[in-house]
XYZ file of C-alpha atoms in Angstrom:
335
model
C -10.520 -8.884 12.685
C -7.935 -11.642 12.913
C -5.510 -13.068 10.376
C -4.494 -16.325 11.975
C -3.575 -15.307 15.508
C -2.883 -11.691 14.552
C -5.561 -9.460 16.051
C -5.964 -6.241 14.055
C -8.831 -4.916 16.150
C -12.188 -3.574 15.029
C -12.487 -2.039 11.577
C -8.768 -2.153 10.732
C -7.270 0.081 8.046
C -4.213 -1.317 6.259
C -1.450 0.208 4.157
C -1.331 -1.381 0.703
C 1.967 -2.769 -0.631
C 3.259 -0.408 -3.329
C 6.517 -0.464 -5.264
C 8.805 2.504 -4.580
C 6.331 3.774 -1.970
C 6.031 1.524 1.060
C 9.649 1.588 2.134
C 10.441 1.110 5.808
C 10.460 4.840 6.622
C 7.008 5.399 5.175
C 5.663 2.247 6.810
C 6.969 3.428 10.163
C 5.067 6.715 9.856
C 1.842 5.061 8.704
C 2.013 2.623 11.598
C 2.571 5.428 14.082
C -0.452 7.293 12.773
C -2.780 4.327 13.121
C -2.330 1.845 10.271
C -3.498 -1.503 11.631
C -1.073 -3.377 9.394
C 1.546 -2.369 6.840
C 3.141 -4.148 3.885
C 6.538 -3.909 2.275
C 7.001 -3.077 -1.382
C 6.055 -6.180 -3.366
C 8.999 -8.335 -4.348
C 9.732 -10.605 -7.280
C 9.931 -14.304 -6.418
C 12.361 -14.903 -9.259
C 14.653 -12.121 -8.042
C 14.559 -13.498 -4.488
C 15.507 -16.957 -5.678
C 18.403 -15.429 -7.658
C 19.471 -13.450 -4.550
C 19.260 -10.052 -6.245
C 20.524 -7.657 -3.563
C 18.062 -4.836 -4.224
C 15.209 -7.312 -3.822
C 16.660 -8.953 -0.715
C 16.975 -5.475 0.821
C 13.205 -5.028 0.570
C 12.766 -7.830 3.129
C 14.161 -5.666 5.937
C 11.468 -5.102 8.534
C 11.393 -3.650 12.039
C 9.545 -4.682 15.185
C 8.276 -1.093 15.426
C 6.080 -1.587 12.360
C 4.457 -4.885 13.295
C 2.210 -6.449 12.277
C 3.858 -6.312 8.864
C 3.357 -8.359 5.726
C 5.712 -9.104 2.853
C 4.117 -9.543 -0.568
C 5.608 -11.639 -3.367
C 4.689 -12.093 -7.004
C 5.661 -14.575 -9.680
C 4.331 -17.041 -12.228
C 6.304 -20.186 -11.432
C 5.291 -22.621 -8.694
C 8.810 -23.561 -7.622
C 9.997 -19.940 -7.540
C 6.992 -18.807 -5.500
C 7.425 -21.645 -3.009
C 11.153 -21.023 -2.617
C 10.589 -17.261 -2.355
C 7.989 -17.799 0.361
C 10.485 -19.861 2.342
C 13.097 -17.114 1.958
C 10.574 -14.477 3.034
C 9.555 -16.539 6.067
C 13.139 -16.309 7.340
C 12.818 -12.496 7.365
C 10.156 -12.857 10.066
C 7.019 -11.209 8.649
C 3.669 -11.675 10.341
C 2.019 -12.493 7.001
C 3.111 -13.568 3.517
C 0.836 -12.074 0.876
C 0.556 -13.374 -2.691
C 0.181 -10.682 -5.327
C -2.372 -11.720 -7.931
C -3.490 -8.158 -8.553
C -0.688 -5.955 -9.889
C -1.909 -4.703 -13.304
C 1.234 -3.089 -14.709
C 2.518 -4.466 -17.992
C 5.963 -5.525 -16.764
C 4.266 -7.794 -14.192
C 0.820 -8.776 -15.520
C 2.010 -8.855 -19.109
C 4.419 -11.635 -18.167
C 1.739 -13.693 -16.471
C 2.418 -12.653 -12.863
C 0.360 -10.353 -10.638
C -3.063 -9.806 -12.214
C -1.825 -11.857 -15.158
C -2.472 -14.916 -12.998
C -6.207 -14.240 -13.386
C -5.880 -15.662 -16.904
C -4.553 -18.939 -15.532
C -6.653 -19.772 -12.491
C -5.494 -23.410 -12.180
C -1.874 -22.218 -11.894
C -2.895 -19.423 -9.500
C -4.564 -21.967 -7.234
C -1.662 -24.405 -7.449
C 0.791 -21.679 -6.429
C -1.440 -20.667 -3.534
C -1.891 -24.220 -2.304
C 1.827 -25.049 -2.501
C 2.893 -21.827 -0.740
C 0.398 -22.423 2.086
C 1.842 -25.910 2.532
C 5.444 -24.676 2.451
C 5.377 -22.068 5.242
C 4.061 -21.749 8.787
C 3.171 -18.038 8.791
C -0.318 -17.040 7.598
C -0.634 -16.744 3.823
C -3.010 -14.174 2.342
C -3.883 -13.072 -1.192
C -4.508 -9.726 -2.876
C -6.264 -9.809 -6.230
C -8.794 -8.080 -8.510
C -12.328 -8.729 -9.720
C -11.078 -10.486 -12.856
C -9.110 -9.865 -16.019
C -11.780 -7.661 -17.653
C -15.488 -6.869 -17.417
C -16.333 -10.061 -19.306
C -14.438 -12.199 -16.822
C -15.565 -11.166 -13.323
C -14.492 -14.318 -11.506
C -13.896 -13.036 -7.995
C -16.916 -14.624 -6.261
C -15.939 -18.127 -7.350
C -12.209 -17.456 -7.049
C -12.600 -16.289 -3.448
C -14.054 -19.645 -2.431
C -11.341 -21.509 -4.310
C -8.601 -19.484 -2.615
C -10.171 -20.078 0.773
C -10.143 -23.814 0.022
C -6.395 -23.509 -0.654
C -5.865 -22.445 2.950
C -5.336 -18.680 2.783
C -6.251 -16.779 5.942
C -7.456 -13.471 4.471
C -8.318 -12.058 1.041
C -7.899 -8.487 -0.167
C -9.931 -7.506 -3.228
C -9.226 -4.440 -5.340
C -12.527 -3.426 -6.896
C -11.268 -3.161 -10.460
C -10.357 -5.563 -13.238
C -6.859 -5.782 -14.640
C -8.036 -4.081 -17.839
C -9.200 -1.066 -15.837
C -5.729 -0.593 -14.341
C -6.431 2.371 -12.017
C -9.032 4.094 -14.196
C -12.761 4.394 -13.645
C -14.378 3.692 -10.309
C -13.743 0.701 -8.093
C -16.784 -1.619 -7.926
C -17.346 -2.405 -4.277
C -20.615 -4.271 -4.921
C -18.703 -7.406 -5.903
C -16.439 -7.042 -2.877
C -19.575 -6.896 -0.735
C -20.971 -9.937 -2.517
C -17.879 -11.949 -1.610
C -18.050 -10.771 2.003
C -21.723 -11.673 2.302
C -21.287 -15.119 0.771
C -22.262 -17.477 3.635
C -19.585 -19.943 2.494
C -16.802 -17.432 3.136
C -15.335 -17.431 6.635
C -11.940 -15.772 6.179
C -11.597 -11.966 6.544
C -12.374 -9.946 3.408
C -10.464 -6.683 2.990
C -11.701 -4.114 0.469
C -9.394 -1.912 -1.587
C -9.897 0.795 -4.192
C -10.789 4.510 -4.184
C -10.608 4.958 -0.424
C -9.280 8.517 -0.195
C -10.788 9.822 3.041
C -11.938 8.811 6.489
C -15.550 9.211 5.358
C -15.060 6.787 2.470
C -13.427 4.234 4.763
C -16.345 4.452 7.191
C -18.854 4.097 4.342
C -17.054 0.994 3.023
C -17.420 -0.748 6.359
C -21.066 0.257 6.720
C -22.259 -0.419 3.163
C -20.374 -3.570 2.285
C -19.631 -5.186 5.638
C -15.955 -5.783 4.858
C -13.687 -6.849 7.694
C -10.947 -4.392 6.780
C -10.117 -1.560 4.402
C -6.804 -1.213 2.565
C -5.564 2.195 1.450
C -3.078 2.752 -1.369
C -2.527 5.849 -3.472
C -4.344 8.177 -1.053
C -1.466 7.726 1.396
C 1.075 9.437 -0.897
C 2.402 12.440 1.006
C -0.294 11.835 3.610
C 0.650 9.133 6.111
C -1.570 10.914 8.632
C -4.651 9.716 6.700
C -4.651 6.733 9.064
C -5.051 9.025 12.070
C -7.945 10.762 10.311
C -9.572 7.383 9.661
C -9.075 6.088 13.170
C -10.538 9.249 14.668
C -13.731 8.861 12.643
C -13.998 5.077 12.976
C -13.319 5.109 16.720
C -15.390 8.209 17.411
C -12.484 10.141 18.924
C -12.509 13.925 18.465
C -9.993 15.758 16.310
C -7.835 17.753 18.716
C -6.668 20.129 15.987
C -3.031 19.077 16.298
C -2.708 18.071 12.630
C -2.284 21.635 11.394
C -0.127 22.868 8.522
C 3.073 23.104 10.547
C 2.576 19.591 11.890
C 1.994 18.105 8.426
C 5.033 19.806 6.937
C 6.981 18.544 9.935
C 5.889 14.991 9.085
C 7.112 15.421 5.500
C 10.462 16.625 6.820
C 10.675 13.631 9.134
C 9.941 11.291 6.237
C 12.749 12.926 4.275
C 15.218 12.480 7.118
C 14.159 8.864 7.699
C 14.832 8.038 4.057
C 18.156 9.865 3.964
C 19.316 8.145 7.146
C 18.194 4.758 5.848
C 19.828 5.031 2.415
C 21.824 8.148 1.544
C 21.055 11.763 0.755
C 20.591 11.443 -3.000
C 18.429 8.313 -3.017
C 16.638 9.321 0.172
C 15.452 12.495 -1.529
C 14.396 10.527 -4.610
C 12.317 8.215 -2.404
C 10.615 11.221 -0.831
C 9.881 13.139 -4.046
C 6.850 11.025 -4.961
C 5.253 12.003 -1.660
C 6.202 15.667 -1.943
C 4.683 15.773 -5.429
C 1.431 14.142 -4.327
C 0.823 15.560 -0.866
C -2.521 17.350 -0.481
C -0.814 19.938 1.732
C 0.129 21.944 -1.374
C -3.031 21.409 -3.407
C -4.890 24.556 -4.334
C -1.993 26.943 -3.723
C -2.151 29.534 -6.523
C 0.870 30.023 -8.761
C 2.680 27.161 -7.067
C 4.146 25.581 -10.195
C 7.661 27.000 -9.994
C 7.906 26.282 -6.284
C 6.834 22.696 -6.932
C 9.482 22.348 -9.648
C 12.154 23.709 -7.317
C 11.040 21.328 -4.570
C 11.263 18.317 -6.860
C 14.640 19.380 -8.262
C 16.283 19.990 -4.886
C 19.267 17.703 -4.336
C 20.173 18.268 -0.682
C 18.280 18.004 2.585
C 19.038 21.657 3.259
C 17.454 22.711 -0.053
C 14.308 20.651 0.462
C 13.941 21.813 4.070
C 14.423 25.465 3.134
C 11.707 25.253 0.475
C 9.317 23.519 2.879
C 10.015 26.169 5.513
C 9.315 28.909 2.981
C 6.039 27.268 1.922
C 4.970 27.052 5.550
C 5.920 30.685 6.192
C 3.996 31.957 3.181
C 0.891 29.952 3.953
C 0.991 30.947 7.616
C 1.472 34.645 6.973
C -0.895 34.762 4.027
C 1.845 36.120 1.793
C 0.762 33.762 -0.976
C 2.550 33.031 -4.224
C 3.245 35.267 -7.174
C 3.680 33.928 -10.735
C 7.436 34.306 -10.388
C 7.725 32.442 -7.102
């Protein structure tokens, strides 16, 4: 699969852009474990134009994570065009336009998935951004605003006519948010439309290597994008690549290895920011990682892990979890 001149190989799996999740440390790990392409946290066009420091900081990328995309969102043509020009100076491989974020603070103000209620403006923004920059422009969106407004098949053609070079479709409407099941049939319909010639990337409910493989086989998509299933599990990309490429699992991704990855993620974040905020950035992943799922009487240990304020505290708790699971000591209600 190619986006412009960027070759992502056969059956690529991509890391979705997610606020407060896809920071540079996490992207680095996902890339190392096999992500074909990674994206920064999505950034506000308005904040970029106003030079808000915290937003500008999100544009920091590294050659080690390439190919990397930067995603922007907004509801104003001039802001989106100017933001795209600012982003281009940061040197991403792709600029992605966010027409899919469903959260109220974005969609409720007419940006993100809110743009699905104003398709003429959505298309004008897309067309003007494509004209304003030289790097490939892509779009990520949803099926429509709600189940009565499933516009994606027509919208996909219109976006292609605007000059985008790839389209990612999340198989839900804005009204669904993240509830219910993603509908991949409409994603497949877009992919199999003979008038579509740009790559179609499917997104939604891909939580395992088996589901990624099935998405390629059933719907014929060019790529698969993975979001929430990566929390606390950057190695999911290695699992997917092993199955998709037919390479055997060598057994190296055992418990000790996975806990070691979580420790590395912690240290990457602390080194990149500072101890306090680095731990905060890592907590979401520690809370969601499947490594700890199913451990009996784990509640108090989980609370302690998420309340820890120093690297030494977090590391000590992780070491203790590993020791108990390895020795079979288990967890008592008081632990």
